[in-house]
Each structure stands twice: as structure tokens, then as C-alpha cells.
Coordinates of C-alpha atoms and ligand atoms in Angstrom, one line a residue:
M1 CA 94.3 129.7 115.1
S2 CA 92.5 126.4 115.2
K3 CA 91.4 124.4 118.2
Q4 CA 94.1 122.8 120.4
H5 CA 94.0 119.3 119.0
N6 CA 96.5 119.4 116.2
I7 CA 98.7 116.6 115.0
L8 CA 102.4 116.7 114.0
V9 CA 103.0 114.4 111.1
I10 CA 106.5 113.2 110.3
N11 CA 107.7 111.4 107.2
C12 CA 111.4 110.6 107.2
G13 CA 113.8 109.5 104.5
S14 CA 117.4 108.6 105.1
S15 CA 118.5 112.2 104.6
S16 CA 115.3 114.1 104.8
L17 CA 112.5 114.8 107.3
K18 CA 109.1 116.2 106.2
F19 CA 106.9 117.6 108.8
S20 CA 103.5 119.2 109.0
I21 CA 101.1 120.3 111.7
I22 CA 97.6 119.5 110.8
D23 CA 94.2 120.3 112.2
P24 CA 92.5 117.0 111.6
H25 CA 89.0 118.6 111.8
S26 CA 89.4 121.5 109.5
E27 CA 91.9 119.3 107.5
E28 CA 94.1 122.4 107.2
S29 CA 97.9 122.2 107.2
L30 CA 99.0 124.9 109.6
L31 CA 102.7 124.6 109.2
S32 CA 104.7 122.3 106.9
G33 CA 108.3 121.9 105.9
L34 CA 111.2 119.8 104.8
A35 CA 114.7 119.3 106.3
E36 CA 117.1 118.0 103.6
C37 CA 120.7 116.9 103.2
L38 CA 120.7 115.6 106.8
G39 CA 124.1 114.2 107.7
L40 CA 125.8 116.3 105.1
A41 CA 127.6 119.6 105.3
E42 CA 124.8 121.4 103.4
A43 CA 122.0 120.4 105.7
K44 CA 119.1 122.8 105.4
I45 CA 115.4 123.4 106.2
S46 CA 112.5 125.1 104.6
W47 CA 109.0 125.7 105.8
K48 CA 105.7 127.3 105.0
Y49 CA 103.4 129.1 107.4
A50 CA 100.3 131.2 106.6
G51 CA 101.2 131.1 102.9
E52 CA 104.7 132.4 103.4
K53 CA 107.8 130.4 102.7
F54 CA 111.0 130.4 104.8
N55 CA 114.3 128.6 104.7
A56 CA 117.5 128.4 106.8
P57 CA 120.7 126.4 106.9
L58 CA 121.0 123.8 109.6
A59 CA 124.3 123.2 111.4
P60 CA 126.6 121.1 109.1
H61 CA 125.9 117.3 109.5
S62 CA 122.7 117.9 111.4
T63 CA 120.8 114.7 112.2
H64 CA 117.0 114.0 112.1
T65 CA 116.9 114.9 115.8
D66 CA 118.8 118.2 115.2
A67 CA 116.3 119.1 112.5
L68 CA 113.3 118.4 114.7
T69 CA 114.9 120.3 117.6
F70 CA 115.2 123.2 115.2
V71 CA 111.5 122.9 114.5
T72 CA 110.6 123.0 118.2
D73 CA 113.1 125.5 119.5
K74 CA 113.4 127.9 116.6
I75 CA 110.4 127.7 114.2
L76 CA 107.7 127.0 116.8
A77 CA 109.3 129.4 119.3
D78 CA 107.6 132.1 117.3
Y79 CA 104.2 130.4 117.4
P80 CA 103.9 129.2 121.0
Q81 CA 100.1 128.5 120.7
L82 CA 100.7 126.3 117.7
K83 CA 103.4 124.4 119.6
E84 CA 101.1 123.8 122.5
S85 CA 98.3 122.7 120.2
I86 CA 100.2 119.6 119.2
Q87 CA 98.5 116.7 120.9
A88 CA 100.1 113.7 119.3
I89 CA 102.6 112.7 116.6
G90 CA 101.8 110.5 113.6
H91 CA 104.6 108.8 111.7
R92 CA 104.6 107.3 108.3
I93 CA 106.3 103.9 108.6
T94 CA 107.0 102.3 105.3
H95 CA 106.9 98.6 106.1
G96 CA 104.6 96.9 108.7
G97 CA 105.3 93.4 107.4
E98 CA 102.6 90.9 108.1
K99 CA 102.3 92.0 111.7
Y100 CA 101.2 95.6 111.5
H101 CA 98.3 96.7 109.4
Q102 CA 96.5 99.1 111.6
P103 CA 97.8 102.4 113.1
T104 CA 99.7 101.4 116.2
L105 CA 100.9 103.2 119.3
I106 CA 104.6 103.3 119.3
T107 CA 106.2 101.6 122.3
E108 CA 109.7 100.2 122.7
E109 CA 108.3 96.8 121.8
V110 CA 106.8 98.1 118.5
I111 CA 110.1 99.8 117.7
G112 CA 111.9 96.5 118.2
E113 CA 109.4 94.8 115.9
V114 CA 109.8 97.4 113.2
E115 CA 113.6 97.1 113.5
K116 CA 113.2 93.4 112.8
L117 CA 111.7 94.5 109.4
F118 CA 114.7 96.5 108.5
E119 CA 115.9 93.8 106.2
L120 CA 112.6 93.9 104.3
A121 CA 112.9 97.7 103.8
P122 CA 116.5 98.7 104.3
L123 CA 116.1 102.0 102.5
H124 CA 113.0 103.2 104.5
N125 CA 112.3 101.7 107.9
P126 CA 115.6 102.7 109.5
A127 CA 115.0 106.3 108.5
N128 CA 111.4 106.1 109.8
I129 CA 112.7 104.9 113.2
M130 CA 115.2 107.7 113.2
G131 CA 112.2 110.0 112.9
V132 CA 110.4 108.3 115.8
R133 CA 113.5 108.7 118.0
A134 CA 113.9 112.3 116.9
A135 CA 110.3 113.0 117.9
Q136 CA 110.7 111.4 121.2
T137 CA 113.7 113.6 121.9
A138 CA 112.3 116.8 120.6
F139 CA 108.8 116.3 122.2
P140 CA 109.5 114.4 125.4
H141 CA 106.1 115.3 126.9
L142 CA 104.4 113.5 123.9
K143 CA 106.6 110.3 124.2
A144 CA 103.5 108.2 124.9
K145 CA 101.6 109.8 122.0
N146 CA 103.5 108.6 118.9
V147 CA 101.5 106.6 116.4
A148 CA 102.8 104.6 113.5
V149 CA 100.8 104.5 110.3
F150 CA 102.0 101.8 107.9
D151 CA 102.3 102.4 104.1
T152 CA 101.8 98.7 103.6
G153 CA 98.6 98.6 105.8
F154 CA 96.0 99.2 103.1
H155 CA 97.3 96.2 101.2
A156 CA 96.7 93.8 104.1
T157 CA 93.5 92.7 102.3
L158 CA 95.4 91.3 99.2
P159 CA 94.3 87.8 98.7
A160 CA 97.0 85.1 98.7
H161 CA 96.7 84.6 94.9
A162 CA 97.7 88.3 94.5
Y163 CA 100.4 88.4 97.2
L164 CA 102.2 85.1 96.5
Y165 CA 105.0 84.9 94.0
P166 CA 105.2 81.6 92.1
L167 CA 108.4 80.7 94.0
P168 CA 108.8 77.7 96.4
I169 CA 106.2 78.3 99.1
S170 CA 108.8 77.7 101.8
L171 CA 110.3 81.1 100.9
Y172 CA 107.1 82.7 101.9
E173 CA 106.7 80.6 105.0
Q174 CA 110.2 81.0 106.2
Y175 CA 111.2 84.5 105.1
G176 CA 108.0 86.3 104.3
I177 CA 108.8 86.6 100.6
R178 CA 105.6 88.0 99.1
R179 CA 104.0 91.1 97.7
Y180 CA 103.4 93.7 100.4
G181 CA 102.6 96.7 98.2
F182 CA 103.3 100.3 99.2
H183 CA 101.8 103.8 98.8
G184 CA 98.9 102.4 100.8
I185 CA 98.2 105.6 102.7
S186 CA 97.8 107.4 99.4
H187 CA 95.7 104.7 97.7
Y188 CA 93.4 104.6 100.8
Y189 CA 93.0 108.4 100.7
I190 CA 92.2 108.3 97.0
A191 CA 89.6 105.5 97.5
Y192 CA 88.0 107.5 100.4
K193 CA 87.8 110.7 98.3
T194 CA 86.5 108.8 95.2
A195 CA 83.7 107.2 97.2
E196 CA 82.9 110.7 98.5
Q197 CA 82.9 112.1 95.0
L198 CA 80.6 109.3 93.7
G199 CA 78.3 109.6 96.7
K200 CA 78.6 105.9 97.6
P201 CA 79.9 104.0 100.6
L202 CA 83.6 103.1 100.4
S203 CA 82.5 99.4 100.9
D204 CA 80.7 99.6 97.5
L205 CA 83.6 101.2 95.6
N206 CA 85.4 99.5 92.7
M207 CA 88.2 101.5 91.2
I208 CA 91.8 101.7 90.0
S209 CA 94.0 104.2 91.7
C210 CA 97.2 105.4 89.9
H211 CA 99.7 107.0 92.2
L212 CA 102.3 108.5 89.7
G213 CA 105.1 110.4 91.4
N214 CA 108.8 109.7 91.5
G215 CA 107.8 106.4 92.8
A216 CA 104.7 105.0 91.1
S217 CA 102.2 102.3 91.9
I218 CA 98.7 101.3 90.8
T219 CA 96.1 99.5 92.9
A220 CA 92.9 97.6 92.1
I221 CA 90.3 98.4 94.7
K222 CA 87.2 96.2 95.1
N223 CA 84.5 96.9 97.6
G224 CA 86.8 99.5 99.1
E225 CA 89.7 97.1 99.6
S226 CA 93.0 96.6 97.9
I227 CA 92.9 93.4 95.9
D228 CA 96.1 93.9 93.8
T229 CA 98.9 96.4 93.6
S230 CA 101.9 96.8 91.4
M231 CA 104.7 97.3 94.0
G232 CA 105.8 94.1 95.5
F233 CA 108.3 92.8 98.0
T234 CA 110.0 96.1 97.6
P235 CA 108.9 99.4 96.0
C236 CA 110.9 98.5 92.8
E237 CA 108.3 96.3 91.2
G238 CA 105.6 97.4 88.7
L239 CA 105.3 100.6 86.8
V240 CA 108.2 102.6 85.2
M241 CA 109.3 105.1 87.8
G242 CA 111.7 108.1 88.0
T243 CA 114.8 105.9 88.6
R244 CA 113.4 102.5 89.3
C245 CA 112.8 100.0 86.6
G246 CA 109.6 98.4 87.6
D247 CA 108.9 94.9 86.1
I248 CA 111.8 93.2 84.4
D249 CA 112.7 89.6 83.6
P250 CA 114.2 88.4 87.0
A251 CA 116.7 86.3 85.1
L252 CA 118.1 89.5 83.6
L253 CA 119.7 90.3 87.0
I254 CA 121.6 87.1 87.1
Y255 CA 122.8 87.7 83.5
L256 CA 123.8 91.3 84.2
K257 CA 125.5 90.4 87.5
Q258 CA 127.7 87.9 85.6
K259 CA 128.2 89.9 82.4
L260 CA 129.1 93.2 84.2
D261 CA 130.5 91.6 87.3
L262 CA 128.2 93.7 89.4
S263 CA 128.3 93.6 93.2
T264 CA 125.0 93.4 95.2
E265 CA 125.1 97.1 95.8
E266 CA 125.8 97.9 92.2
T267 CA 122.9 95.7 91.1
S268 CA 120.6 97.5 93.6
N269 CA 121.8 100.9 92.3
L270 CA 121.2 99.8 88.8
I271 CA 117.5 98.9 89.3
N272 CA 116.7 101.5 91.9
K273 CA 118.7 104.5 91.0
Q274 CA 119.8 104.4 87.4
S275 CA 116.7 102.9 85.6
G276 CA 113.2 104.0 84.9
L277 CA 112.7 107.4 83.1
L278 CA 116.3 108.3 83.9
G279 CA 117.7 105.1 82.5
L280 CA 115.7 105.2 79.3
S281 CA 116.0 108.9 78.5
G282 CA 119.6 109.0 79.5
S283 CA 118.9 112.6 80.7
S284 CA 116.4 112.9 83.6
S285 CA 114.2 111.2 86.0
D286 CA 112.0 114.3 86.1
F287 CA 108.8 114.0 84.2
R288 CA 108.7 117.7 83.4
Y289 CA 111.9 117.2 81.5
I290 CA 110.5 114.3 79.6
T291 CA 107.4 116.3 78.7
E292 CA 109.4 119.2 77.5
H293 CA 111.8 117.2 75.4
Y294 CA 110.0 114.2 74.0
E295 CA 109.1 115.9 70.7
Q296 CA 112.7 116.5 69.8
D297 CA 114.7 113.9 71.8
K298 CA 114.1 110.3 70.7
N299 CA 115.2 108.9 74.0
C300 CA 112.7 111.0 75.9
R301 CA 110.1 109.9 73.5
I302 CA 110.8 106.2 74.0
A303 CA 110.9 106.8 77.8
L304 CA 107.4 108.3 77.5
E305 CA 106.2 105.5 75.3
V306 CA 107.4 102.7 77.6
Y307 CA 105.9 104.6 80.6
I308 CA 102.4 104.8 79.0
H309 CA 102.6 101.3 77.6
R310 CA 103.2 99.9 81.0
L311 CA 100.5 101.9 82.7
V312 CA 97.9 101.0 80.1
K313 CA 98.8 97.3 80.4
Y314 CA 98.3 97.4 84.2
I315 CA 95.0 99.3 84.0
G316 CA 93.7 96.8 81.5
A317 CA 94.7 93.9 83.7
Y318 CA 93.3 95.4 86.8
A319 CA 90.0 96.3 85.1
M320 CA 89.6 92.6 84.5
L321 CA 89.9 91.9 88.3
L322 CA 86.9 94.1 89.1
D323 CA 84.2 91.8 87.7
N324 CA 82.7 94.4 85.4
Q325 CA 82.1 96.9 88.2
L326 CA 84.7 99.6 87.5
D327 CA 83.4 102.9 89.0
A328 CA 86.4 105.1 88.2
I329 CA 90.1 105.4 87.5
V330 CA 91.9 108.1 89.5
F331 CA 95.2 109.8 88.8
T332 CA 97.3 111.2 91.7
G333 CA 100.9 112.0 92.6
G334 CA 103.1 114.7 91.0
I335 CA 102.7 113.2 87.5
G336 CA 99.1 112.0 87.9
E337 CA 98.0 115.4 89.2
N338 CA 99.8 117.6 86.8
S339 CA 100.5 115.8 83.5
E340 CA 97.6 116.2 81.1
L341 CA 99.8 114.4 78.6
V342 CA 100.0 111.2 80.6
R343 CA 96.3 111.2 81.3
R344 CA 95.4 111.9 77.7
L345 CA 97.7 109.2 76.3
V346 CA 96.4 106.7 78.8
L347 CA 92.7 107.4 78.4
E348 CA 92.9 107.5 74.6
K349 CA 94.0 103.8 74.9
L350 CA 91.1 102.9 77.1
T351 CA 88.2 103.5 74.8
I352 CA 87.7 99.7 74.6
L353 CA 86.7 99.9 78.3
G354 CA 84.2 102.7 77.5
F355 CA 86.3 105.7 78.7
E356 CA 85.8 109.0 76.8
L357 CA 88.2 111.7 77.6
D358 CA 87.0 115.3 78.0
Q359 CA 90.2 117.2 77.0
Q360 CA 88.9 120.6 78.2
R361 CA 88.4 119.1 81.7
N362 CA 91.7 117.3 81.4
L363 CA 93.6 120.5 80.7
A364 CA 91.9 122.2 83.6
A365 CA 92.8 119.6 86.1
R366 CA 96.3 120.6 87.3
F367 CA 98.2 122.4 90.1
G368 CA 96.1 121.0 92.9
N369 CA 92.8 121.1 91.1
S370 CA 90.7 117.9 91.3
G371 CA 87.9 116.9 89.0
E372 CA 86.4 114.6 86.5
I373 CA 88.2 114.4 83.2
T374 CA 85.8 112.2 81.3
T375 CA 82.7 113.3 79.3
E376 CA 79.1 112.8 80.5
K377 CA 78.8 110.0 77.9
S378 CA 81.8 108.1 79.2
L379 CA 80.8 104.6 80.5
H380 CA 83.2 105.0 83.5
S381 CA 84.6 108.1 85.1
A382 CA 88.2 109.2 85.4
Y383 CA 89.3 111.8 88.0
V384 CA 92.3 113.7 89.1
I385 CA 92.5 113.9 92.9
P386 CA 95.5 115.4 94.7
T387 CA 96.7 113.0 97.3
N388 CA 97.1 114.0 101.0
E389 CA 99.0 111.3 102.9
E390 CA 99.7 113.7 105.8
L391 CA 96.0 114.2 106.4
V392 CA 95.3 110.5 106.5
I393 CA 98.1 110.1 109.1
A394 CA 96.7 113.0 111.1
K395 CA 93.2 111.6 111.0
Y396 CA 94.3 108.1 112.0
T397 CA 96.4 109.5 114.8
T398 CA 93.5 111.5 116.1
A399 CA 91.1 108.6 115.8
F400 CA 93.6 106.4 117.7
F401 CA 93.3 108.6 120.9
A402 CA 89.6 109.3 120.4
A403 CA 88.8 105.5 120.4
Ligands
ADP501 P1 107.4 111.8 95.2 O1 107.2 110.4 94.8 O2 108.9 112.1 95.4 O3 106.5 112.3 96.2 P2 105.9 113.6 93.4 O4 104.6 113.0 93.7 O5 106.1 114.9 94.0 O6 107.1 112.6 93.8 O7 106.1 113.6 91.8 C1 107.2 114.0 91.3 C2 107.1 113.9 89.7 O8 106.0 114.7 89.3 C3 108.3 114.4 89.0 O9 108.6 113.5 88.0 C4 107.9 115.7 88.4 O10 108.5 116.0 87.2 C5 106.4 115.4 88.1 N1 105.7 116.6 87.9 C6 105.5 117.7 88.7 N2 104.8 118.7 88.1 C7 104.6 118.3 86.8 C8 104.0 118.9 85.7 N3 103.5 120.1 85.7 N4 104.0 118.1 84.5 C9 104.5 116.9 84.5 N5 105.1 116.3 85.5 C10 105.2 117.0 86.7

């Protein structure tokens, strides 16, 4: 058992709650799990402890609070030392708006401010606050020890020319319409790890970070700071994703709304839930399915081709923003970490930038392995680095109380 200074990290979706207890010093995850289908009859929970996996049904229609109470009263009842070792709770909060960039101690005032941002992140922030409330109820003795880490925070350094949309400026001034960017916790982790890998200070690092999961975003990092990122006002902009369309002609929405008489909700579902890989393939949002079927299924092939085309276009554009100082491109997220196919197809298109793929290394980098996937001769390096957002949240939370 590790020292008594562990952090509980909580990441809530509208019907899910991910939790992990992390030792921020050894960087070990001591217990982790996921409560799913919250609010539904089939609510359930699964967890991992000491390499073993467990699962249990939750009471029908369990809430986020019920799930976390199950964690404290049932799961942790078997490991009292682990329960007592939790010193603070770190929360992933999706949207910090322009107000919150740094990790922030959660008070009622902060909750009120995050609630004001609900309209900017209606799918995420309300669920995040449910997680905060659940933690306050399930761990009342740690009520003053809840910290918010914002997924927009790393992108606070975007310059105005990257975050402003060419819309009337009053829309930014009055309503905060701008690019915020997301996946910041992951992009920061990747930057930090890449600097470590290259043996240079983060403040000298120039790179492109590709977070390719169900959601996907790419960030240009100059001198260790985010200078442009593909997600925008919402996480729908940018790359092709599992079910989100990424960049489309904005006027298309007006046309479709009229042509198909779509309601606001139907329009939102169209671009957030029925598009991307799922929309193009007509079969699945899961990249493993696309990989297994693209040779025989022409819709899967075109989904793959659009996916790669978009990604290459963004990398090319972002390389131009780094003033000839590109240290590395890094792939992360479920697809970035596991798909040799995506990495190969992308890097084969980047020879003009001086990248040379080492396919043996590329094949070896999967299932949690990290490593360089370019040859010794390659002008720039490409790496696979598994992301670890929970660790970043745990470290920030610890640092908050150490300061
Ligand atoms: P989330 O954004 O939900 O955290 P993940 O980062 O877990 O998503 O990524 C999920 C994606 O990773 C899915 O599209 C899945 O198919 C893909 N993926 C996972 N393993 C592989 C693999 N071995 N090959 C290709 N794609 C994979």
C-alpha cells in the first residue's frame, strides 16, 4: 500500500462516472472503475483493483451520488486503508470559460460560476457538477478538498487570432463566442511527456499533439503552450470523430434545417451523434470496425479516407504555425495509441515535412506501449504516448494543497 496521500479523481458524463484513486507520487492507479447507465434501469458499476476486475449491478435508476456512495460504502469497505488514504478529490470540469484556466478549489461560488457556463457546455458541465455534488455527499469530510481541473485550461494561451471566429466581434464581446478548445488535460500531459522524452524543457517544446479517441482533437504547441487547436466553441469542430462531423460548411446547417425541417435538437443530434465515422460508414463509430472492414466495405473505406485526409490537412497547417521548429508529432487516445494503420497512412503523407516512418516500430507501439515510430534518419520524430488525464488531475490536485 502506498503512502497516505492519495487522490480520488472523478470524471462524470451525463450517465456515467469514472473514478480512480491515484498515488500522485508513484503515479500508480490503485483502484479505478466506471459506473454506467446511471438514471436507467440497468445501472451498473465495474472496477479494477490489484489487476483484478469486478462488476456489480447498481440499484435501478441509481444517480451519480448513489454510484459514489457504492464506491465508499461497498467497494472501499473492503480496503479501509485505501479509503483513509484519500486526501483530496480532483474533478475534470469540461468548460472553464474565460474565467477559469488554473486548477481551482471548488466552493459554492465556483459551482455557481460553472453553472453559468452550462449554456456553453450543456452536454458536459451539468454532469461534471453532478459529480462534484456526489463527491461532497459521499465524502463529507473532504468537502473543502475538491479541486476543479478544466479541460479548456491548457488552451487559455491561444492568441486572439486563433480563438476569434470571423463573425461580428460583438458576438465575442457579448456572448463569449470564440474557440475554447478541449482535451486540454490530455494535450498538456502529452506535451509534458514529450518534453521529458526529448530531454528538453517544456518551455522549449514545439510539437503537434493528436488526441484521437471517440472525440478527437489536434493541438499546435509552441514553446510548451497551446497556440491553436481544432475543437472550437464546442467539441464538435475540427477532425472527423466517432459520431461528430468536425468541420463542415456552417451554411449547410441552415440548408438542412430548412430542407429536412429539423428541430434544434434534431440538428444537434445530426452533427453530434449521427455523423463522423458512423455517418460516413453507415455502420459503426468504432474505429476497430472501420479497420476490420475497410478492405471489403466501400463506405468504411471512404470513412477511413476522409478521416486521414482531414488529419493530414490539420497537421500540415499546424506545422506551418511552428516557425520551422517542429520537434515531434505525437499520437494518443484509443485510435492514436492503437491504430498502426492511421499512424502509417498519416506519416506516409508527411514525407514532405521530413518524416520517415519506421514500420517495425510503428507495429510495436500498441496496447499501452509508447515509443518513437520514426527512423533515425527522420528529420522530425513521431511518437505514440498513451495519455493519462487522471494522473494530471491527481498531480494538479496534490500540488494545489502543497502550494
Ligand atoms: P474516448 O474518447 O471515449 O475516451 P478512446 O480514447 O477510448 O475514446 O478511443 C476509442 C476509440 O479507439 C474507438 O474508436 C476504438 O475503436 C478505438 N480503438 C481502440 N482500440 C483500437 C485498436 N486496437 N485499433 C484501432 N482502433 C482502436
